[in-house]
Amino acid sequence: MVEIVDSHTHVSMLSYEGLENMALAGVKKVIGCSLFFGAKHAQTLFDHFHQMLTLSLRNAAQNGIRLFVAVGVHPMGTPEDWPRVVDALPNYLKMSNVIGLGEIGLHEGSQREQDVLKEQLKVAKEYGVPVILHTPPQNRIEITKKTMEIAASVGIEPGKMVIDHANLDIIDLIEEFGAIPGLTIRPEGITPQLLLNHLERFQRGVLNSDYSNLKPNDPLSVPRAVRYLELNGVPAEITARIARFNAEELFGI
Ligand SMILES: [Zn+2]
C-alpha cells in the first residue's frame, strides 16, 4: 500500500478513532482545512484555528499522523467581521504547521462571497502560499469560472491553487487554467470506479476525503480508493502521484 496524504479534511470534526483508523489504513499526512459552520464572529474562527493547531495536532501525532493546517474564511461560515480574520491570516502563515489558505471560495457566488475570496487570495499571493478552493454542488461550471476570474484578477499563480471537489464537469476547465484538481472521494463526488475509469484525466490531482460532519462522509475514502486502484492493476507509481506526491510537492510537506 502506498503512503497516503489526505489533502483536505475538516480535522476538528474528525474523531480520535477516525484518525486512528486513517493511520491504520496507511494515511501518513493530513491537511486540516478551516470550516466552522455558521461562524458569526472572527473570534470563533480564531478559536477554531487554535483548536486545530493544538488538540487536532496532538491527536494526529498520537496516532503517528503528521497534520498540517490551512486557515481561512469558508463561505459556509463567514463572520460578520470577516476582515478581522483576513488581517490576521499573515500571522498564522508564519506558524510552522500552517501550509496555506483553505478552505476558501464561493458557495452561492454572492458579491460578499466574492469579496471575501478576493481579499484572501491577495494574502495568498503576497505570501506565496498554496490555496485550497471550494466548489459547490450547484451551478458548478459558472461558480468555477467565477472563481478563476477572481484568481486571475488577483494575479495568483494557478499552479498554487487546488480547485477542489473536481469532477468530469469541471476537470477540463481546471486543466486549462493550470490549477491542481482536488479529487474528493465520496458517493456523490468521485467514486473509486469513476477515478479508475478516468484516471488519465485526474492524474495531476490530489486525493482527499473532505471529511466533515455536514453530510455522510468517510474518513477512509482515500485508502479505499487507493486499494481499489491497486486491486485493479493500476501501477503503484501512478497511484502514489495522486495519493501522495502531488500533494507533498504542492504544499511542501
Ligand atoms: Zn471541505
PDB file of C-alpha atoms and ligand atoms in Angstrom:
ATOM      1  CA  MET A   1       0.000   0.000   0.000  1.00  0.00           C
ATOM      2  CA  VAL A   2       1.355   3.441  -0.893  1.00  0.00           C
ATOM      3  CA  GLU A   3       1.790   6.042   1.832  1.00  0.00           C
ATOM      4  CA  ILE A   4      -1.214   8.348   1.769  1.00  0.00           C
ATOM      5  CA  VAL A   5      -1.707  12.085   2.145  1.00  0.00           C
ATOM      6  CA  ASP A   6      -5.347  13.122   2.699  1.00  0.00           C
ATOM      7  CA  SER A   7      -5.165  16.608   1.211  1.00  0.00           C
ATOM      8  CA  HIS A   8      -8.459  18.017   2.545  1.00  0.00           C
ATOM      9  CA  THR A   9     -10.228  17.130   5.779  1.00  0.00           C
ATOM     10  CA  HIS A  10     -12.088  19.137   8.392  1.00  0.00           C
ATOM     11  CA  VAL A  11      -9.976  17.655  11.109  1.00  0.00           C
ATOM     12  CA  SER A  12     -11.722  19.363  14.020  1.00  0.00           C
ATOM     13  CA  MET A  13     -14.830  17.270  13.204  1.00  0.00           C
ATOM     14  CA  LEU A  14     -12.823  14.068  12.965  1.00  0.00           C
ATOM     15  CA  SER A  15     -12.995  11.754  15.976  1.00  0.00           C
ATOM     16  CA  TYR A  16      -9.914  10.353  17.659  1.00  0.00           C
ATOM     17  CA  GLU A  17     -10.945   6.921  16.386  1.00  0.00           C
ATOM     18  CA  GLY A  18     -11.336   8.345  12.864  1.00  0.00           C
ATOM     19  CA  LEU A  19      -7.714   9.489  12.957  1.00  0.00           C
ATOM     20  CA  GLU A  20      -6.642   6.133  14.372  1.00  0.00           C
ATOM     21  CA  ASN A  21      -8.430   4.266  11.571  1.00  0.00           C
ATOM     22  CA  MET A  22      -6.853   6.527   8.948  1.00  0.00           C
ATOM     23  CA  ALA A  23      -3.424   5.769  10.407  1.00  0.00           C
ATOM     24  CA  LEU A  24      -4.157   2.023  10.364  1.00  0.00           C
ATOM     25  CA  ALA A  25      -5.166   2.307   6.694  1.00  0.00           C
ATOM     26  CA  GLY A  26      -1.889   3.943   5.667  1.00  0.00           C
ATOM     27  CA  VAL A  27      -2.590   7.681   5.976  1.00  0.00           C
ATOM     28  CA  LYS A  28       0.658   9.399   6.986  1.00  0.00           C
ATOM     29  CA  LYS A  29      -0.141  13.070   6.475  1.00  0.00           C
ATOM     30  CA  VAL A  30      -3.376  15.030   6.660  1.00  0.00           C
ATOM     31  CA  ILE A  31      -4.249  18.581   5.719  1.00  0.00           C
ATOM     32  CA  GLY A  32      -6.827  20.048   8.051  1.00  0.00           C
ATOM     33  CA  CYS A  33      -8.916  22.799   6.431  1.00  0.00           C
ATOM     34  CA  SER A  34     -10.826  25.533   8.205  1.00  0.00           C
ATOM     35  CA  LEU A  35     -14.600  25.429   8.376  1.00  0.00           C
ATOM     36  CA  PHE A  36     -16.699  26.484  11.327  1.00  0.00           C
ATOM     37  CA  PHE A  37     -20.244  26.135  10.056  1.00  0.00           C
ATOM     38  CA  GLY A  38     -22.285  29.282  10.713  1.00  0.00           C
ATOM     39  CA  ALA A  39     -19.457  31.244  12.379  1.00  0.00           C
ATOM     40  CA  LYS A  40     -20.739  34.723  13.296  1.00  0.00           C
ATOM     41  CA  HIS A  41     -17.640  36.280  14.856  1.00  0.00           C
ATOM     42  CA  ALA A  42     -13.981  36.473  13.856  1.00  0.00           C
ATOM     43  CA  GLN A  43     -13.104  35.220  17.328  1.00  0.00           C
ATOM     44  CA  THR A  44     -14.961  31.972  16.604  1.00  0.00           C
ATOM     45  CA  LEU A  45     -12.576  31.309  13.724  1.00  0.00           C
ATOM     46  CA  PHE A  46      -9.534  32.238  15.808  1.00  0.00           C
ATOM     47  CA  ASP A  47     -10.654  29.664  18.390  1.00  0.00           C
ATOM     48  CA  HIS A  48     -11.263  27.159  15.591  1.00  0.00           C
ATOM     49  CA  PHE A  49      -7.738  27.664  14.199  1.00  0.00           C
ATOM     50  CA  HIS A  50      -6.344  27.369  17.723  1.00  0.00           C
ATOM     51  CA  GLN A  51      -8.166  24.087  18.293  1.00  0.00           C
ATOM     52  CA  MET A  52      -6.750  22.588  15.074  1.00  0.00           C
ATOM     53  CA  LEU A  53      -3.244  23.787  15.949  1.00  0.00           C
ATOM     54  CA  THR A  54      -3.362  22.295  19.456  1.00  0.00           C
ATOM     55  CA  LEU A  55      -5.855  19.473  20.070  1.00  0.00           C
ATOM     56  CA  SER A  56      -6.084  18.159  16.486  1.00  0.00           C
ATOM     57  CA  LEU A  57      -2.315  18.357  16.022  1.00  0.00           C
ATOM     58  CA  ARG A  58      -1.784  16.377  19.236  1.00  0.00           C
ATOM     59  CA  ASN A  59      -4.412  13.749  18.406  1.00  0.00           C
ATOM     60  CA  ALA A  60      -2.918  13.249  14.953  1.00  0.00           C
ATOM     61  CA  ALA A  61       0.615  12.972  16.349  1.00  0.00           C
ATOM     62  CA  GLN A  62      -0.529  10.397  18.923  1.00  0.00           C
ATOM     63  CA  ASN A  63      -1.678   8.264  16.000  1.00  0.00           C
ATOM     64  CA  GLY A  64       1.515   8.762  14.021  1.00  0.00           C
ATOM     65  CA  ILE A  65      -0.078  11.167  11.533  1.00  0.00           C
ATOM     66  CA  ARG A  66       1.507  14.493  10.633  1.00  0.00           C
ATOM     67  CA  LEU A  67      -1.179  17.159  10.497  1.00  0.00           C
ATOM     68  CA  PHE A  68      -0.782  20.366   8.502  1.00  0.00           C
ATOM     69  CA  VAL A  69      -3.321  23.144   8.764  1.00  0.00           C
ATOM     70  CA  ALA A  70      -4.853  25.524   6.216  1.00  0.00           C
ATOM     71  CA  VAL A  71      -6.541  28.628   7.632  1.00  0.00           C
ATOM     72  CA  GLY A  72      -9.128  30.917   6.112  1.00  0.00           C
ATOM     73  CA  VAL A  73     -12.760  32.002   5.904  1.00  0.00           C
ATOM     74  CA  HIS A  74     -15.045  29.319   4.417  1.00  0.00           C
ATOM     75  CA  PRO A  75     -18.142  30.572   2.555  1.00  0.00           C
ATOM     76  CA  MET A  76     -20.383  28.467   4.834  1.00  0.00           C
ATOM     77  CA  GLY A  77     -19.048  30.157   7.950  1.00  0.00           C
ATOM     78  CA  THR A  78     -18.229  33.779   7.176  1.00  0.00           C
ATOM     79  CA  PRO A  79     -18.293  36.034  10.253  1.00  0.00           C
ATOM     80  CA  GLU A  80     -19.859  39.492  10.070  1.00  0.00           C
ATOM     81  CA  ASP A  81     -16.442  40.947  10.964  1.00  0.00           C
ATOM     82  CA  TRP A  82     -14.566  38.777   8.426  1.00  0.00           C
ATOM     83  CA  PRO A  83     -11.974  41.464   7.545  1.00  0.00           C
ATOM     84  CA  ARG A  84     -10.514  40.904  11.052  1.00  0.00           C
ATOM     85  CA  VAL A  85      -9.782  37.296  10.053  1.00  0.00           C
ATOM     86  CA  VAL A  86      -8.210  38.339   6.756  1.00  0.00           C
ATOM     87  CA  ASP A  87      -5.994  40.822   8.640  1.00  0.00           C
ATOM     88  CA  ALA A  88      -4.840  38.043  10.984  1.00  0.00           C
ATOM     89  CA  LEU A  89      -4.025  35.486   8.271  1.00  0.00           C
ATOM     90  CA  PRO A  90      -0.369  36.583   7.766  1.00  0.00           C
ATOM     91  CA  ASN A  91       0.346  35.858  11.441  1.00  0.00           C
ATOM     92  CA  TYR A  92      -0.989  32.326  11.063  1.00  0.00           C
ATOM     93  CA  LEU A  93       1.005  31.783   7.871  1.00  0.00           C
ATOM     94  CA  LYS A  94       4.189  32.308   9.910  1.00  0.00           C
ATOM     95  CA  MET A  95       3.359  29.282  12.087  1.00  0.00           C
ATOM     96  CA  SER A  96       5.288  26.108  11.276  1.00  0.00           C
ATOM     97  CA  ASN A  97       2.305  23.767  10.796  1.00  0.00           C
ATOM     98  CA  VAL A  98       0.267  26.188   8.686  1.00  0.00           C
ATOM     99  CA  ILE A  99       0.781  25.429   4.987  1.00  0.00           C
ATOM    100  CA  GLY A 100      -1.580  27.857   3.284  1.00  0.00           C
ATOM    101  CA  LEU A 101      -5.141  29.079   2.960  1.00  0.00           C
ATOM    102  CA  GLY A 102      -8.234  26.902   2.819  1.00  0.00           C
ATOM    103  CA  GLU A 103     -10.910  26.051   2.553  1.00  0.00           C
ATOM    104  CA  ILE A 104     -11.993  29.266   0.913  1.00  0.00           C
ATOM    105  CA  GLY A 105     -14.062  30.046  -2.151  1.00  0.00           C
ATOM    106  CA  LEU A 106     -17.561  30.543  -3.473  1.00  0.00           C
ATOM    107  CA  HIS A 107     -20.599  28.524  -2.452  1.00  0.00           C
ATOM    108  CA  GLU A 108     -23.524  30.572  -3.779  1.00  0.00           C
ATOM    109  CA  GLY A 109     -21.417  33.159  -5.559  1.00  0.00           C
ATOM    110  CA  SER A 110     -22.821  36.311  -3.911  1.00  0.00           C
ATOM    111  CA  GLN A 111     -20.927  39.596  -4.106  1.00  0.00           C
ATOM    112  CA  ARG A 112     -19.989  39.238  -0.439  1.00  0.00           C
ATOM    113  CA  GLU A 113     -18.535  35.764  -1.054  1.00  0.00           C
ATOM    114  CA  GLN A 114     -16.584  37.164  -3.999  1.00  0.00           C
ATOM    115  CA  ASP A 115     -15.180  39.996  -1.854  1.00  0.00           C
ATOM    116  CA  VAL A 116     -14.120  37.598   0.934  1.00  0.00           C
ATOM    117  CA  LEU A 117     -12.446  35.284  -1.593  1.00  0.00           C
ATOM    118  CA  LYS A 118     -10.619  38.103  -3.361  1.00  0.00           C
ATOM    119  CA  GLU A 119      -9.174  39.571  -0.158  1.00  0.00           C
ATOM    120  CA  GLN A 120      -7.922  36.151   0.917  1.00  0.00           C
ATOM    121  CA  LEU A 121      -6.366  35.414  -2.473  1.00  0.00           C
ATOM    122  CA  LYS A 122      -4.484  38.720  -2.218  1.00  0.00           C
ATOM    123  CA  VAL A 123      -2.946  37.468   1.057  1.00  0.00           C
ATOM    124  CA  ALA A 124      -2.047  34.103  -0.529  1.00  0.00           C
ATOM    125  CA  LYS A 125      -0.391  35.869  -3.447  1.00  0.00           C
ATOM    126  CA  GLU A 126       1.583  38.209  -1.216  1.00  0.00           C
ATOM    127  CA  TYR A 127       2.865  35.339   0.940  1.00  0.00           C
ATOM    128  CA  GLY A 128       3.297  32.865  -1.932  1.00  0.00           C
ATOM    129  CA  VAL A 129       1.293  30.112  -0.220  1.00  0.00           C
ATOM    130  CA  PRO A 130      -0.974  27.417  -1.706  1.00  0.00           C
ATOM    131  CA  VAL A 131      -4.752  27.758  -1.571  1.00  0.00           C
ATOM    132  CA  ILE A 132      -7.485  25.114  -1.311  1.00  0.00           C
ATOM    133  CA  LEU A 133     -10.606  26.308  -3.102  1.00  0.00           C
ATOM    134  CA  HIS A 134     -14.156  25.071  -2.627  1.00  0.00           C
ATOM    135  CA  THR A 135     -16.580  24.306  -5.452  1.00  0.00           C
ATOM    136  CA  PRO A 136     -20.264  23.818  -4.609  1.00  0.00           C
ATOM    137  CA  PRO A 137     -22.735  21.091  -5.594  1.00  0.00           C
ATOM    138  CA  GLN A 138     -24.859  23.571  -7.630  1.00  0.00           C
ATOM    139  CA  ASN A 139     -24.009  25.861 -10.572  1.00  0.00           C
ATOM    140  CA  ARG A 140     -20.606  24.263 -10.691  1.00  0.00           C
ATOM    141  CA  ILE A 141     -19.353  25.466 -14.051  1.00  0.00           C
ATOM    142  CA  GLU A 142     -20.500  29.037 -13.519  1.00  0.00           C
ATOM    143  CA  ILE A 143     -19.016  29.173  -9.987  1.00  0.00           C
ATOM    144  CA  THR A 144     -15.739  27.566 -11.068  1.00  0.00           C
ATOM    145  CA  LYS A 145     -15.370  30.118 -13.875  1.00  0.00           C
ATOM    146  CA  LYS A 146     -16.130  32.978 -11.474  1.00  0.00           C
ATOM    147  CA  THR A 147     -13.535  31.621  -9.014  1.00  0.00           C
ATOM    148  CA  MET A 148     -10.906  31.527 -11.765  1.00  0.00           C
ATOM    149  CA  GLU A 149     -11.842  35.012 -12.917  1.00  0.00           C
ATOM    150  CA  ILE A 150     -11.270  36.359  -9.388  1.00  0.00           C
ATOM    151  CA  ALA A 151      -7.988  34.436  -9.057  1.00  0.00           C
ATOM    152  CA  ALA A 152      -6.810  35.811 -12.409  1.00  0.00           C
ATOM    153  CA  SER A 153      -7.733  39.371 -11.380  1.00  0.00           C
ATOM    154  CA  VAL A 154      -5.575  38.984  -8.250  1.00  0.00           C
ATOM    155  CA  GLY A 155      -2.774  37.508 -10.365  1.00  0.00           C
ATOM    156  CA  ILE A 156      -2.141  34.466  -8.214  1.00  0.00           C
ATOM    157  CA  GLU A 157      -0.167  31.666  -9.852  1.00  0.00           C
ATOM    158  CA  PRO A 158      -2.691  28.962 -10.959  1.00  0.00           C
ATOM    159  CA  GLY A 159      -0.311  26.137 -10.008  1.00  0.00           C
ATOM    160  CA  LYS A 160      -0.578  27.237  -6.352  1.00  0.00           C
ATOM    161  CA  MET A 161      -4.317  26.574  -6.285  1.00  0.00           C
ATOM    162  CA  VAL A 162      -6.220  23.379  -5.651  1.00  0.00           C
ATOM    163  CA  ILE A 163      -9.687  23.622  -7.150  1.00  0.00           C
ATOM    164  CA  ASP A 164     -11.396  21.059  -5.029  1.00  0.00           C
ATOM    165  CA  HIS A 165     -14.285  18.655  -5.485  1.00  0.00           C
ATOM    166  CA  ALA A 166     -13.318  18.423  -9.151  1.00  0.00           C
ATOM    167  CA  ASN A 167     -15.263  16.035 -11.320  1.00  0.00           C
ATOM    168  CA  LEU A 168     -15.751  15.313 -15.027  1.00  0.00           C
ATOM    169  CA  ASP A 169     -17.830  18.503 -15.381  1.00  0.00           C
ATOM    170  CA  ILE A 170     -15.023  20.920 -14.434  1.00  0.00           C
ATOM    171  CA  ILE A 171     -11.814  18.929 -14.868  1.00  0.00           C
ATOM    172  CA  ASP A 172     -11.078  20.427 -18.293  1.00  0.00           C
ATOM    173  CA  LEU A 173     -11.646  23.973 -17.004  1.00  0.00           C
ATOM    174  CA  ILE A 174      -9.200  23.304 -14.163  1.00  0.00           C
ATOM    175  CA  GLU A 175      -6.596  21.820 -16.504  1.00  0.00           C
ATOM    176  CA  GLU A 176      -6.854  24.707 -18.972  1.00  0.00           C
ATOM    177  CA  PHE A 177      -6.465  27.167 -16.112  1.00  0.00           C
ATOM    178  CA  GLY A 178      -3.417  25.315 -14.789  1.00  0.00           C
ATOM    179  CA  ALA A 179      -4.704  24.678 -11.268  1.00  0.00           C
ATOM    180  CA  ILE A 180      -4.454  21.392  -9.376  1.00  0.00           C
ATOM    181  CA  PRO A 181      -7.672  19.353  -9.269  1.00  0.00           C
ATOM    182  CA  GLY A 182      -8.760  18.295  -5.777  1.00  0.00           C
ATOM    183  CA  LEU A 183     -10.243  14.787  -6.015  1.00  0.00           C
ATOM    184  CA  THR A 184     -12.787  14.250  -3.251  1.00  0.00           C
ATOM    185  CA  ILE A 185     -13.732  10.590  -2.972  1.00  0.00           C
ATOM    186  CA  ARG A 186     -17.350  10.126  -1.918  1.00  0.00           C
ATOM    187  CA  PRO A 187     -20.558   8.685  -3.356  1.00  0.00           C
ATOM    188  CA  GLU A 188     -21.855  11.993  -4.763  1.00  0.00           C
ATOM    189  CA  GLY A 189     -18.388  13.074  -5.919  1.00  0.00           C
ATOM    190  CA  ILE A 190     -15.638  10.960  -7.443  1.00  0.00           C
ATOM    191  CA  THR A 191     -16.168   7.292  -6.673  1.00  0.00           C
ATOM    192  CA  PRO A 192     -13.251   4.842  -6.851  1.00  0.00           C
ATOM    193  CA  GLN A 193     -14.781   3.372 -10.030  1.00  0.00           C
ATOM    194  CA  LEU A 194     -15.051   6.778 -11.705  1.00  0.00           C
ATOM    195  CA  LEU A 195     -11.473   7.563 -10.680  1.00  0.00           C
ATOM    196  CA  LEU A 196     -10.245   4.315 -12.231  1.00  0.00           C
ATOM    197  CA  ASN A 197     -12.214   4.842 -15.438  1.00  0.00           C
ATOM    198  CA  HIS A 198     -10.884   8.383 -15.952  1.00  0.00           C
ATOM    199  CA  LEU A 199      -7.503   8.152 -14.265  1.00  0.00           C
ATOM    200  CA  GLU A 200      -5.734   9.774 -17.193  1.00  0.00           C
ATOM    201  CA  ARG A 201      -7.763  12.971 -16.777  1.00  0.00           C
ATOM    202  CA  PHE A 202      -7.307  13.101 -12.989  1.00  0.00           C
ATOM    203  CA  GLN A 203      -3.606  12.300 -12.717  1.00  0.00           C
ATOM    204  CA  ARG A 204      -2.465  15.833 -11.802  1.00  0.00           C
ATOM    205  CA  GLY A 205      -4.879  15.784  -8.881  1.00  0.00           C
ATOM    206  CA  VAL A 206      -4.681  15.302  -5.126  1.00  0.00           C
ATOM    207  CA  LEU A 207      -6.944  12.779  -3.386  1.00  0.00           C
ATOM    208  CA  ASN A 208      -8.952  13.719  -0.320  1.00  0.00           C
ATOM    209  CA  SER A 209     -11.904  12.724   1.848  1.00  0.00           C
ATOM    210  CA  ASP A 210     -13.143  16.262   2.645  1.00  0.00           C
ATOM    211  CA  TYR A 211     -14.189  14.639   5.900  1.00  0.00           C
ATOM    212  CA  SER A 212     -16.734  16.693   7.848  1.00  0.00           C
ATOM    213  CA  ASN A 213     -19.992  16.034   9.619  1.00  0.00           C
ATOM    214  CA  LEU A 214     -22.007  18.246   7.238  1.00  0.00           C
ATOM    215  CA  LYS A 215     -23.176  15.153   5.350  1.00  0.00           C
ATOM    216  CA  PRO A 216     -22.430  11.427   5.350  1.00  0.00           C
ATOM    217  CA  ASN A 217     -18.656  11.135   4.997  1.00  0.00           C
ATOM    218  CA  ASP A 218     -15.969   8.502   5.261  1.00  0.00           C
ATOM    219  CA  PRO A 219     -12.543   9.285   6.725  1.00  0.00           C
ATOM    220  CA  LEU A 220     -11.270   6.158   4.952  1.00  0.00           C
ATOM    221  CA  SER A 221     -12.438   7.115   1.476  1.00  0.00           C
ATOM    222  CA  VAL A 222      -8.883   7.812   0.257  1.00  0.00           C
ATOM    223  CA  PRO A 223      -7.374   4.499   1.470  1.00  0.00           C
ATOM    224  CA  ARG A 224     -10.401   2.697  -0.017  1.00  0.00           C
ATOM    225  CA  ALA A 225      -9.836   4.408  -3.389  1.00  0.00           C
ATOM    226  CA  VAL A 226      -6.112   3.604  -3.299  1.00  0.00           C
ATOM    227  CA  ARG A 227      -6.874  -0.036  -2.547  1.00  0.00           C
ATOM    228  CA  TYR A 228      -9.415  -0.137  -5.371  1.00  0.00           C
ATOM    229  CA  LEU A 229      -6.835   1.201  -7.845  1.00  0.00           C
ATOM    230  CA  GLU A 230      -4.250  -1.306  -6.619  1.00  0.00           C
ATOM    231  CA  LEU A 231      -6.682  -4.235  -6.880  1.00  0.00           C
ATOM    232  CA  ASN A 232      -7.466  -3.175 -10.441  1.00  0.00           C
ATOM    233  CA  GLY A 233      -3.845  -3.243 -11.509  1.00  0.00           C
ATOM    234  CA  VAL A 234      -3.013   0.462 -11.609  1.00  0.00           C
ATOM    235  CA  PRO A 235       0.791   0.832 -11.377  1.00  0.00           C
ATOM    236  CA  ALA A 236       1.923   1.917  -7.907  1.00  0.00           C
ATOM    237  CA  GLU A 237       3.753   4.997  -9.235  1.00  0.00           C
ATOM    238  CA  ILE A 238       0.564   6.389 -10.784  1.00  0.00           C
ATOM    239  CA  THR A 239      -1.463   5.818  -7.627  1.00  0.00           C
ATOM    240  CA  ALA A 240       1.324   7.306  -5.496  1.00  0.00           C
ATOM    241  CA  ARG A 241       1.236  10.510  -7.518  1.00  0.00           C
ATOM    242  CA  ILE A 242      -2.411  11.351  -6.722  1.00  0.00           C
ATOM    243  CA  ALA A 243      -2.353   9.751  -3.260  1.00  0.00           C
ATOM    244  CA  ARG A 244       0.858  11.352  -2.065  1.00  0.00           C
ATOM    245  CA  PHE A 245       3.476  13.046  -4.240  1.00  0.00           C
ATOM    246  CA  ASN A 246       1.335  15.698  -5.957  1.00  0.00           C
ATOM    247  CA  ALA A 247       0.192  16.966  -2.547  1.00  0.00           C
ATOM    248  CA  GLU A 248       3.646  16.781  -0.961  1.00  0.00           C
ATOM    249  CA  GLU A 249       5.077  18.825  -3.806  1.00  0.00           C
ATOM    250  CA  LEU A 250       2.346  21.482  -3.818  1.00  0.00           C
ATOM    251  CA  PHE A 251       2.213  22.006  -0.049  1.00  0.00           C
ATOM    252  CA  GLY A 252       5.936  21.460   0.601  1.00  0.00           C
ATOM    253  CA  ILE A 253       5.209  18.784   3.211  1.00  0.00           C
TER     254      ILE A 253
HETATM  255 ZN    ZN B   1     -14.166  20.884   2.682  1.00  0.00          ZN
END
